[in-house]
Short mmCIF file of C-alpha atoms in Angstrom, two decimals:
data_model
loop_
_atom_site.label_atom_id
_atom_site.label_comp_id
_atom_site.label_asym_id
_atom_site.label_seq_id
_atom_site.Cartn_x
_atom_site.Cartn_y
_atom_site.Cartn_z
CA MET A 1 0.00 0.00 0.00
CA SER A 2 1.53 3.30 -1.10
CA VAL A 3 1.94 6.33 1.12
CA SER A 4 -0.76 8.27 -0.72
CA TRP A 5 -3.26 5.45 -0.28
CA VAL A 6 -2.52 5.12 3.43
CA LEU A 7 -2.95 8.84 3.97
CA ALA A 8 -6.14 8.85 1.92
CA VAL A 9 -7.61 6.02 4.03
CA ILE A 10 -6.64 7.78 7.27
CA LEU A 11 -8.19 11.02 6.04
CA ALA A 12 -11.38 9.22 5.04
CA ILE A 13 -11.61 7.61 8.48
CA GLY A 14 -11.06 11.01 10.12
CA VAL A 15 -13.77 12.70 8.04
CA ALA A 16 -16.20 9.87 8.78
CA ALA A 17 -15.42 10.10 12.50
CA TYR A 18 -16.02 13.86 12.40
CA LEU A 19 -19.43 13.51 10.74
CA VAL A 20 -20.60 10.68 13.00
CA ALA A 21 -19.37 12.40 16.19
CA ARG A 22 -21.03 15.66 15.25
CA LEU A 23 -24.29 13.86 14.45
CA ARG A 24 -24.23 12.02 17.79
CA ALA A 25 -23.51 15.24 19.65
CA THR A 26 -26.51 16.96 18.07
CA ARG A 27 -28.74 14.08 19.12
CA LEU A 28 -27.74 14.12 22.78
CA GLU A 29 -30.83 14.36 24.94
CA PRO A 30 -30.76 17.26 27.43
CA GLN A 31 -30.89 16.35 31.10
CA ALA A 32 -32.20 18.33 34.03
CA GLY A 33 -29.47 20.46 35.57
CA VAL A 34 -26.85 19.28 33.07
CA LYS A 35 -25.62 21.69 30.42
CA GLN A 36 -23.79 20.57 27.32
CA HIS A 37 -20.13 21.57 27.68
CA SER A 38 -19.06 21.64 24.03
CA LEU A 39 -20.78 22.32 20.73
CA PRO A 40 -21.26 19.43 18.28
CA GLY A 41 -18.49 20.80 16.05
CA TYR A 42 -15.95 20.38 18.87
CA HIS A 43 -16.99 16.76 19.40
CA GLY A 44 -16.52 16.12 15.69
CA SER A 45 -13.17 17.91 15.62
CA TYR A 46 -11.93 15.93 18.60
CA ALA A 47 -12.87 12.64 16.93
CA LEU A 48 -11.15 13.83 13.74
CA ILE A 49 -7.98 14.66 15.67
CA LEU A 50 -7.91 11.28 17.41
CA ALA A 51 -8.45 9.47 14.12
CA ILE A 52 -5.80 11.32 12.10
CA PHE A 53 -3.00 12.73 14.24
CA PRO A 54 -1.74 9.61 16.09
CA ALA A 55 -1.84 7.53 12.91
CA VAL A 56 -0.04 10.16 10.80
CA ILE A 57 2.61 10.76 13.47
CA PHE A 58 3.27 7.02 13.76
CA PHE A 59 3.38 6.66 9.97
CA ALA A 60 5.87 9.53 9.63
CA ILE A 61 8.14 8.17 12.37
CA TRP A 62 8.04 4.72 10.77
CA LYS A 63 8.95 6.14 7.36
CA VAL A 64 11.92 7.95 8.84
CA ALA A 65 13.18 5.11 11.03
CA SER A 66 12.58 2.10 8.75
CA PRO A 67 15.15 3.08 6.05
CA LEU A 68 17.80 3.39 8.76
CA TYR A 69 16.96 -0.05 10.14
CA ILE A 70 16.80 -1.63 6.67
CA ASP A 71 20.11 -0.06 5.69
CA GLY A 72 21.77 -1.55 8.76
CA ALA A 73 20.17 -4.96 8.18
CA VAL A 74 21.27 -5.05 4.54
CA TRP A 75 24.80 -4.09 5.53
CA ARG A 76 24.89 -6.84 8.16
CA SER A 77 23.72 -9.37 5.57
CA LEU A 78 26.83 -8.82 3.47
CA PRO A 79 29.76 -11.23 3.90
CA ASP A 80 32.15 -10.47 6.75
CA GLN A 81 35.12 -10.04 4.43
CA VAL A 82 33.25 -7.30 2.60
CA ARG A 83 32.18 -5.40 5.71
CA THR A 84 35.64 -5.57 7.29
CA ALA A 85 37.61 -4.64 4.17
CA SER A 86 39.62 -1.44 4.65
CA ASP A 87 38.88 -0.04 1.19
CA VAL A 88 35.13 -0.69 1.14
CA ASN A 89 32.84 2.28 0.59
CA ARG A 90 29.67 1.56 2.51
CA SER A 91 27.49 4.15 0.78
CA LEU A 92 28.61 3.05 -2.69
CA THR A 93 28.10 -0.64 -1.86
CA THR A 94 24.62 -0.18 -0.41
CA SER A 95 23.65 2.10 -3.30
CA THR A 96 24.64 -0.61 -5.76
CA VAL A 97 22.63 -3.17 -3.77
CA TYR A 98 19.57 -0.90 -3.85
CA THR A 99 19.95 -0.40 -7.61
CA ILE A 100 20.07 -4.16 -8.10
CA GLY A 101 16.97 -4.45 -5.93
CA THR A 102 15.15 -1.98 -8.17
CA GLY A 103 16.16 -3.96 -11.23
CA LEU A 104 15.06 -7.29 -9.72
CA ARG A 105 11.52 -5.96 -9.38
CA ARG A 106 11.31 -5.49 -13.15
CA LEU A 107 12.44 -8.99 -14.12
CA ASN A 108 10.19 -11.87 -15.01
CA THR A 109 10.53 -15.32 -13.43
CA GLY A 110 12.98 -16.70 -16.00
CA GLU A 111 15.23 -13.68 -15.90
CA LEU A 112 15.17 -13.73 -12.12
CA GLU A 113 16.35 -17.34 -12.06
CA GLN A 114 19.21 -16.47 -14.40
CA VAL A 115 20.29 -13.68 -12.10
CA ARG A 116 20.18 -15.93 -9.04
CA SER A 117 22.26 -18.58 -10.77
CA GLY A 118 24.85 -15.99 -11.83
CA GLN A 119 24.36 -16.61 -15.56
CA ALA A 120 23.06 -13.15 -16.44
CA ASP A 121 24.93 -9.94 -17.23
CA LEU A 122 23.30 -7.61 -14.71
CA LYS A 123 24.42 -4.40 -16.37
CA ALA A 124 23.13 -5.35 -19.81
CA LEU A 125 19.96 -6.98 -18.49
CA PHE A 126 18.99 -4.06 -16.27
CA ALA A 127 19.73 -1.61 -19.09
CA THR A 128 16.91 -3.21 -21.09
CA LYS A 129 14.62 -2.61 -18.10
CA GLY A 130 15.54 1.07 -17.75
CA VAL A 131 17.85 0.63 -14.73
CA ALA A 132 21.38 1.99 -15.22
CA MET A 133 24.33 0.40 -13.46
CA ALA A 134 27.98 1.44 -13.57
CA SER A 135 29.19 -2.17 -13.27
CA ASN A 136 27.88 -5.72 -12.96
CA GLY A 137 28.25 -5.67 -9.21
CA GLU A 138 29.31 -8.67 -7.16
CA ALA A 139 27.67 -12.04 -6.62
CA TYR A 140 26.92 -11.37 -2.95
CA MET A 141 24.90 -8.27 -3.87
CA VAL A 142 21.99 -10.21 -5.39
CA PRO A 143 20.94 -11.97 -2.12
CA ALA A 144 21.43 -8.67 -0.29
CA ALA A 145 19.21 -6.94 -2.86
CA GLU A 146 16.50 -9.56 -2.36
CA THR A 147 16.76 -9.05 1.39
CA TYR A 148 16.37 -5.33 0.83
CA ASN A 149 13.30 -5.84 -1.35
CA SER A 150 11.61 -8.20 1.10
CA MET A 151 12.26 -5.93 4.09
CA THR A 152 11.06 -2.88 2.18
CA ASP A 153 7.85 -4.65 1.14
CA ALA A 154 7.24 -5.82 4.70
CA SER A 155 7.88 -2.32 6.03
CA VAL A 156 5.39 -0.78 3.61
CA ARG A 157 2.77 -3.43 4.34
CA TYR A 158 3.02 -3.38 8.13
CA SER A 159 3.29 0.40 8.41
CA GLY A 160 0.13 0.85 6.38
CA ILE A 161 -1.81 -1.75 8.35
CA ILE A 162 -0.75 -0.41 11.75
CA ALA A 163 -1.43 3.20 10.72
CA VAL A 164 -4.96 2.32 9.56
CA LEU A 165 -5.61 0.35 12.75
CA LEU A 166 -4.42 3.30 14.84
CA SER A 167 -6.74 5.56 12.90
CA LEU A 168 -9.68 3.22 13.52
CA ALA A 169 -8.81 2.99 17.21
CA GLY A 170 -8.64 6.78 17.46
CA ALA A 171 -11.99 7.13 15.71
CA TRP A 172 -13.56 4.59 18.07
CA LEU A 173 -12.13 6.43 21.09
CA GLY A 174 -13.48 9.72 19.80
CA LEU A 175 -16.96 8.28 19.21
CA SER A 176 -17.27 6.20 22.35
CA GLY A 177 -17.22 8.95 24.95
CA ILE A 178 -19.60 11.55 23.56
CA THR A 179 -21.62 12.89 26.51
CA LEU A 180 -23.09 16.22 27.54
CA ARG A 181 -20.19 17.00 29.88
CA ARG A 182 -17.35 15.78 27.68
CA ARG A 183 -14.76 18.56 27.44
CA ALA A 184 -14.20 18.24 23.72
CA ARG A 185 -13.66 21.96 23.31
CA ASN A 186 -10.85 22.03 25.86
CA ASN A 187 -9.18 19.04 24.23
CA VAL A 188 -9.39 20.57 20.76
CA GLU A 189 -8.01 23.89 21.96
CA ARG A 190 -5.20 22.10 23.79
CA VAL A 191 -4.24 20.27 20.60
CA MET A 192 -4.35 23.53 18.63
CA LEU A 193 -2.14 25.19 21.23
CA TRP A 194 0.44 22.44 20.95
CA GLY A 195 0.21 22.68 17.17
CA LEU A 196 0.95 26.39 17.29
CA ILE A 197 3.84 25.77 19.67
CA GLY A 198 5.15 23.11 17.32
CA ALA A 199 4.96 25.46 14.34
CA SER A 200 6.85 28.14 16.26
CA THR A 201 9.43 25.57 17.34
CA VAL A 202 9.97 24.48 13.75
CA ALA A 203 10.63 28.08 12.72
CA ILE A 204 13.08 28.58 15.59
CA LEU A 205 14.87 25.29 15.01
CA THR A 206 15.14 26.05 11.30
CA THR A 207 16.89 29.33 12.06
CA VAL A 208 19.18 27.63 14.57
CA GLY A 209 19.95 24.87 12.05
CA ILE A 210 20.83 27.40 9.37
CA VAL A 211 23.18 29.24 11.71
CA LEU A 212 24.86 26.08 12.96
CA SER A 213 25.28 24.64 9.46
CA MET A 214 27.17 27.79 8.47
CA LEU A 215 28.98 28.27 11.76
CA PHE A 216 30.85 24.96 11.81
CA GLN A 217 32.07 25.41 8.24
CA THR A 218 33.02 29.00 9.03
CA LEU A 219 35.13 27.87 11.99
CA ALA A 220 36.89 25.40 9.69
CA PHE A 221 37.61 28.24 7.27
CA PHE A 222 39.12 30.46 9.96
CA GLN A 223 41.49 27.65 10.90
CA SER A 224 43.14 28.26 7.52
CA VAL A 225 42.63 32.00 7.10
CA PRO A 226 43.14 34.52 9.93
CA LEU A 227 40.21 36.68 10.98
CA SER A 228 42.10 39.89 10.25
CA ASN A 229 42.82 38.83 6.66
CA PHE A 230 39.14 38.15 6.06
CA PHE A 231 37.43 41.07 7.78
CA PHE A 232 40.05 43.73 6.98
CA GLY A 233 41.47 42.49 3.69
CA THR A 234 41.02 44.74 0.66
CA VAL A 235 41.81 42.17 -2.04
CA TRP A 236 39.54 39.33 -3.10
CA ASP A 237 41.51 36.71 -5.01
CA PRO A 238 40.64 33.19 -3.79
CA ARG A 239 42.97 31.09 -5.91
CA PHE A 240 44.62 27.71 -5.48
CA ALA A 241 48.27 27.48 -4.58
CA ALA A 242 50.38 27.56 -7.72
CA ALA A 243 53.96 26.69 -8.44
CA GLY A 244 56.29 29.43 -7.21
CA SER A 245 53.59 31.08 -5.08
CA GLY A 246 55.19 30.06 -1.83
CA GLY A 247 52.17 28.00 -0.79
CA ALA A 248 49.79 30.96 -0.90
CA THR A 249 46.17 29.97 -1.13
CA GLY A 250 44.78 33.32 -2.24
CA GLN A 251 43.45 36.42 -0.55
CA PHE A 252 39.97 36.51 1.00
CA GLY A 253 39.37 40.19 1.73
CA LEU A 254 35.76 40.91 2.68
CA ILE A 255 35.89 44.69 2.27
CA PRO A 256 35.48 44.82 -1.57
CA LEU A 257 32.47 42.51 -1.39
CA LEU A 258 30.91 44.30 1.57
CA ALA A 259 31.47 47.68 -0.08
CA GLY A 260 29.86 46.48 -3.30
CA THR A 261 26.90 45.02 -1.40
CA LEU A 262 26.22 48.20 0.54
CA TYR A 263 26.93 50.48 -2.43
CA ILE A 264 24.51 48.75 -4.79
CA ALA A 265 21.88 48.53 -2.05
CA LEU A 266 22.32 52.26 -1.34
CA VAL A 267 21.82 53.21 -4.99
CA ALA A 268 18.74 50.97 -5.13
CA MET A 269 17.28 52.55 -2.00
CA LEU A 270 17.99 56.09 -3.24
CA PHE A 271 15.86 55.30 -6.27
CA ALA A 272 13.17 53.09 -4.70
CA VAL A 273 12.45 55.09 -1.53
CA PRO A 274 11.34 58.40 -3.08
CA VAL A 275 9.34 56.74 -5.85
CA GLY A 276 7.73 54.15 -3.60
CA LEU A 277 7.02 56.58 -0.77
CA PHE A 278 5.50 59.23 -3.03
CA ALA A 279 3.41 56.55 -4.73
CA ALA A 280 2.15 55.41 -1.33
CA ILE A 281 1.28 58.99 -0.31
CA TYR A 282 -0.58 59.54 -3.57
CA MET A 283 -2.56 56.31 -3.29
CA SER A 284 -3.51 56.80 0.34
CA GLU A 285 -4.23 60.57 0.38
CA TYR A 286 -4.87 61.88 -3.14
CA ALA A 287 -6.01 59.07 -5.45
CA SER A 288 -9.68 58.34 -5.91
CA ARG A 289 -11.03 54.90 -5.16
CA LYS A 290 -11.16 54.05 -8.86
CA VAL A 291 -7.58 55.17 -9.53
CA ARG A 292 -6.30 53.35 -6.43
CA SER A 293 -7.96 50.12 -7.51
CA VAL A 294 -5.92 50.29 -10.74
CA VAL A 295 -2.58 51.80 -9.65
CA LYS A 296 -1.99 49.65 -6.56
CA PRO A 297 -2.36 46.26 -8.35
CA VAL A 298 -0.18 47.49 -11.21
CA LEU A 299 2.58 48.47 -8.77
CA GLU A 300 2.32 45.17 -6.94
CA VAL A 301 2.68 43.25 -10.22
CA LEU A 302 6.36 44.28 -10.12
CA ALA A 303 6.78 42.23 -6.94
CA GLY A 304 5.79 39.07 -8.80
CA ILE A 305 8.36 39.39 -11.59
CA PRO A 306 11.28 36.94 -11.16
CA THR A 307 14.58 38.61 -10.38
CA ILE A 308 16.24 36.89 -13.34
CA VAL A 309 13.86 38.83 -15.60
CA TYR A 310 14.98 42.07 -13.95
CA GLY A 311 18.56 40.98 -14.55
CA ILE A 312 17.90 40.37 -18.25
CA PHE A 313 16.18 43.77 -18.45
CA ALA A 314 19.28 45.38 -16.94
CA LEU A 315 21.66 43.47 -19.22
CA VAL A 316 19.79 44.10 -22.46
CA THR A 317 18.15 47.50 -21.95
CA VAL A 318 19.22 49.58 -18.95
CA GLY A 319 22.96 48.91 -19.07
CA PRO A 320 23.46 49.66 -22.79
CA LEU A 321 21.15 52.69 -22.49
CA LEU A 322 23.17 54.24 -19.65
CA ARG A 323 26.42 53.45 -21.48
CA ASP A 324 25.25 55.10 -24.71
CA ILE A 325 23.89 58.17 -22.93
CA SER A 326 27.12 58.66 -20.97
CA ALA A 327 29.18 58.18 -24.13
CA ALA A 328 27.13 60.82 -25.95
CA LEU A 329 27.51 63.27 -23.07
CA ALA A 330 31.26 62.61 -22.73
CA GLY A 331 31.95 62.82 -26.45
CA GLY A 332 32.82 59.20 -27.18
CA GLN A 333 34.26 57.52 -24.09
CA PRO A 334 31.41 56.23 -21.87
CA LEU A 335 31.45 57.29 -18.23
CA ILE A 336 29.12 54.45 -17.22
CA MET A 337 29.87 50.85 -18.12
CA ALA A 338 27.05 48.55 -19.24
CA GLN A 339 27.71 46.45 -16.13
CA SER A 340 28.02 48.90 -13.27
CA VAL A 341 26.83 49.81 -9.80
CA LEU A 342 24.42 52.35 -11.26
CA THR A 343 22.83 49.82 -13.62
CA ALA A 344 22.32 47.23 -10.89
CA GLY A 345 21.12 49.85 -8.40
CA LEU A 346 18.53 51.33 -10.75
CA VAL A 347 17.07 47.98 -11.77
CA MET A 348 17.09 46.73 -8.19
CA GLY A 349 15.37 49.96 -7.19
CA ILE A 350 12.61 49.24 -9.72
CA MET A 351 12.20 45.82 -8.14
CA LEU A 352 11.97 47.35 -4.65
CA ILE A 353 9.34 49.99 -5.52
CA PRO A 354 6.35 47.71 -4.79
CA PHE A 355 7.85 46.70 -1.43
CA VAL A 356 8.29 50.32 -0.36
CA SER A 357 4.95 51.53 -1.74
CA SER A 358 2.87 48.64 -0.42
CA LEU A 359 4.36 48.68 3.09
CA SER A 360 4.26 52.48 3.33
CA ASP A 361 0.70 52.60 2.03
CA ASP A 362 -0.47 50.15 4.69
CA ILE A 363 1.35 52.11 7.41
CA ILE A 364 -0.04 55.48 6.29
CA SER A 365 -3.54 54.04 6.04
CA ALA A 366 -3.22 52.79 9.63
CA VAL A 367 -2.80 56.33 11.00
CA PRO A 368 -6.00 57.23 12.91
CA ARG A 369 -8.46 59.04 10.71
CA ALA A 370 -9.14 61.51 13.53
CA LEU A 371 -5.67 63.03 13.06
CA HIS A 372 -6.32 63.53 9.37
CA ASP A 373 -9.79 65.02 9.81
CA GLY A 374 -8.71 67.19 12.75
CA SER A 375 -5.91 68.76 10.73
CA LEU A 376 -8.21 69.53 7.81
CA GLY A 377 -10.84 70.87 10.21
CA LEU A 378 -8.32 73.35 11.65
CA GLY A 379 -7.74 74.81 8.19
CA ALA A 380 -4.60 72.93 7.05
CA THR A 381 -4.31 72.04 3.39
CA ARG A 382 -4.02 68.45 2.29
CA SER A 383 -0.28 68.75 1.64
CA GLU A 384 0.26 70.37 5.05
CA THR A 385 -1.72 67.56 6.67
CA VAL A 386 0.45 64.96 4.96
CA ARG A 387 3.71 66.77 5.80
CA ASN A 388 2.96 67.82 9.39
CA VAL A 389 0.55 65.15 10.65
CA ILE A 390 0.41 61.95 8.61
CA LEU A 391 4.10 61.42 7.90
CA PRO A 392 5.30 62.18 11.48
CA ALA A 393 2.69 59.77 12.83
CA ALA A 394 3.64 57.05 10.34
CA LEU A 395 7.40 57.70 10.40
CA PRO A 396 8.40 54.84 12.78
CA GLY A 397 6.56 52.29 10.67
CA ILE A 398 7.94 53.73 7.43
CA VAL A 399 11.51 53.60 8.78
CA GLY A 400 10.99 49.98 9.77
CA ALA A 401 9.61 49.18 6.34
CA LEU A 402 12.60 50.82 4.67
CA LEU A 403 15.05 48.81 6.76
CA LEU A 404 13.24 45.59 5.83
CA THR A 405 13.41 46.64 2.18
CA ALA A 406 17.13 47.34 2.52
CA SER A 407 17.71 43.85 3.89
CA ARG A 408 15.89 42.53 0.83
CA ALA A 409 18.21 44.55 -1.41
CA ILE A 410 21.34 43.29 0.35
CA GLY A 411 20.38 39.67 -0.30
CA GLU A 412 19.74 40.06 -4.04
CA THR A 413 21.89 37.96 -6.39
CA MET A 414 20.65 37.53 -9.96
CA ILE A 415 20.29 41.22 -10.77
CA VAL A 416 23.83 41.88 -9.55
CA VAL A 417 25.31 39.01 -11.56
CA LEU A 418 23.87 40.30 -14.84
CA ALA A 419 23.90 44.04 -14.17
CA ALA A 420 27.06 44.63 -12.09
CA GLY A 421 29.27 41.69 -13.00
CA VAL A 422 31.43 39.54 -10.76
CA ALA A 423 34.53 41.73 -10.44
CA ALA A 424 35.43 42.37 -6.79
CA ASN A 425 36.51 45.98 -7.24
CA LEU A 426 36.88 48.59 -4.53
CA THR A 427 35.80 51.91 -6.03
CA ILE A 428 33.53 54.88 -5.39
CA ASN A 429 32.68 55.41 -9.07
CA PRO A 430 29.10 54.21 -9.64
CA GLY A 431 29.82 53.81 -13.33
CA GLU A 432 32.25 50.94 -12.72
CA ALA A 433 31.52 47.29 -12.01
CA MET A 434 31.41 45.87 -8.49
CA THR A 435 29.99 42.72 -7.00
CA THR A 436 28.29 41.60 -3.81
CA ILE A 437 28.64 38.95 -1.13
CA THR A 438 25.80 36.83 -2.51
CA VAL A 439 27.38 36.64 -5.96
CA LYS A 440 30.65 35.37 -4.55
CA ILE A 441 28.83 32.81 -2.41
CA VAL A 442 27.36 31.38 -5.61
CA ASN A 443 30.73 31.47 -7.37
CA GLN A 444 32.57 29.68 -4.57
CA LEU A 445 29.96 26.92 -4.24
CA THR A 446 29.73 26.06 -7.96
CA GLY A 447 32.14 23.62 -9.50
CA ASP A 448 33.84 20.42 -8.41
CA LEU A 449 35.45 21.70 -5.21
CA GLU A 450 34.95 19.77 -1.99
CA PHE A 451 34.07 21.38 1.34
CA THR A 452 37.64 21.07 2.57
CA SER A 453 39.49 23.94 0.89
CA PRO A 454 39.42 27.61 1.93
CA GLN A 455 38.18 28.48 -1.57
CA THR A 456 34.90 26.69 -0.80
CA LEU A 457 34.66 27.23 2.95
CA VAL A 458 34.89 30.99 2.48
CA ALA A 459 31.32 30.89 1.11
CA PHE A 460 30.07 29.91 4.57
CA ALA A 461 31.98 32.77 6.17
CA LEU A 462 30.43 35.14 3.67
CA GLY A 463 27.01 33.63 4.31
CA ILE A 464 27.12 34.02 8.07
CA THR A 465 28.41 37.60 7.66
CA LEU A 466 25.47 38.43 5.42
CA PHE A 467 23.12 36.68 7.85
CA VAL A 468 24.36 38.84 10.73
CA ILE A 469 23.98 42.04 8.68
CA THR A 470 20.40 41.32 7.57
CA LEU A 471 19.45 40.03 11.02
CA GLY A 472 20.73 43.24 12.60
CA MET A 473 18.73 45.36 10.15
CA ASN A 474 15.55 43.36 10.80
CA VAL A 475 16.01 43.60 14.57
CA LEU A 476 16.59 47.36 14.27
CA ALA A 477 13.44 47.73 12.18
CA LEU A 478 11.34 45.82 14.71
CA TYR A 479 12.84 47.84 17.56
CA ILE A 480 11.99 51.15 15.90
CA VAL A 481 8.43 50.09 15.13
CA ARG A 482 7.77 48.78 18.64
CA LYS A 483 9.44 51.66 20.47
CA TYR A 484 7.71 54.55 18.72
CA ARG A 485 4.43 52.99 17.60
CA GLU A 486 2.46 53.47 20.84
CA GLN A 487 2.76 57.23 21.04
CA TYR A 488 0.49 57.59 18.01
CA GLU A 489 -2.19 55.08 19.08
#
């Protein structure tokens, strides 16, 4: 029985338990002095929870644990001389056994007998069945593959049966105790509370896992490269040691990458903030309902465009346009390269406009209407009301929104690759090419390098640096919003 079928049966049992429990609860006869504790919907929900959750949790645990047990059993079934050999690769051996097991399932009876007797060419035979093998394997792998198949089939069969039985038992438990005073509502709310706690725990553990996965690799990197060379270095040249280089493994200066990241983000914010903020003010204070219903969705369409499309737009249109305009103004020699900080910043700013406008519009709209009407009632014009009342009241939220937008700009990759290039330059000229931390993370993690050399491990150091920067900006934004929000409520 496949996983989808097992889950479908469990869901059907849960839905049936919900309907029957709710029907029974509606038919409870009232008794003198006894008030029904929970509504029929809570009785049905409690039966649904008992029928689904224990069975699904058991099924998930089984599916995680059974491959580990089967892998160990298959390994123990191999001959002792194979398991104790010094040059044996356990993962490669078991992978070959599992591939043979997949191929055995596609053979007919005659072909299976040939394989068991050792008369068949496994590689050629399995190729005709759509199973690719790098070699013919060894003779001891066929019995191990059959053991793997039998244990896998038994695991699937027993897990499905037990999960369905648990679901039936949960449904029976949910239906058997339906009374006027059953605290079904409390039980359902308790389960929901634990579900919310579990969801929050998953989010927290995910963040912790991300940090730890980068931290350990970063510590390994700093065992090869000093901290001062990384954080204060001005040259980025992560190369392998070459003949005559004295054993040098390259230079891993963070400053050019950090400067490029902040520079491009600054140009993007200088373009996106005025346009997005003015658009938000117009939509919230000046635009009619009909105009707002058109302009706001059109602006938010920009948020749904993939960043690679923005990058192509920068590479094909914006970059050559800026280069040609600067060349015409300078009399031949362009002042702005096609791939430059200005190109990437402008296109990234276009991408950030909907973030700024949408967040600012929501914040401005949340300002109490009494402040707006009171200012107009005292004789202030609409522009004076916006400048002296609305914006000061919404300023903490707008600042927080801008910091969140800046953290979004710092983490952008594809636009920078196509619009600013990959050169780790250290310059203040916005017409020249620079690159960012995210681009170099991609560069260092692509290729055939293993996670043992500084050239690869530096990507984790860059990643945790970027994580700390964006985390600090997000924390600062939340602090500003929470600290100054209450004085306008």
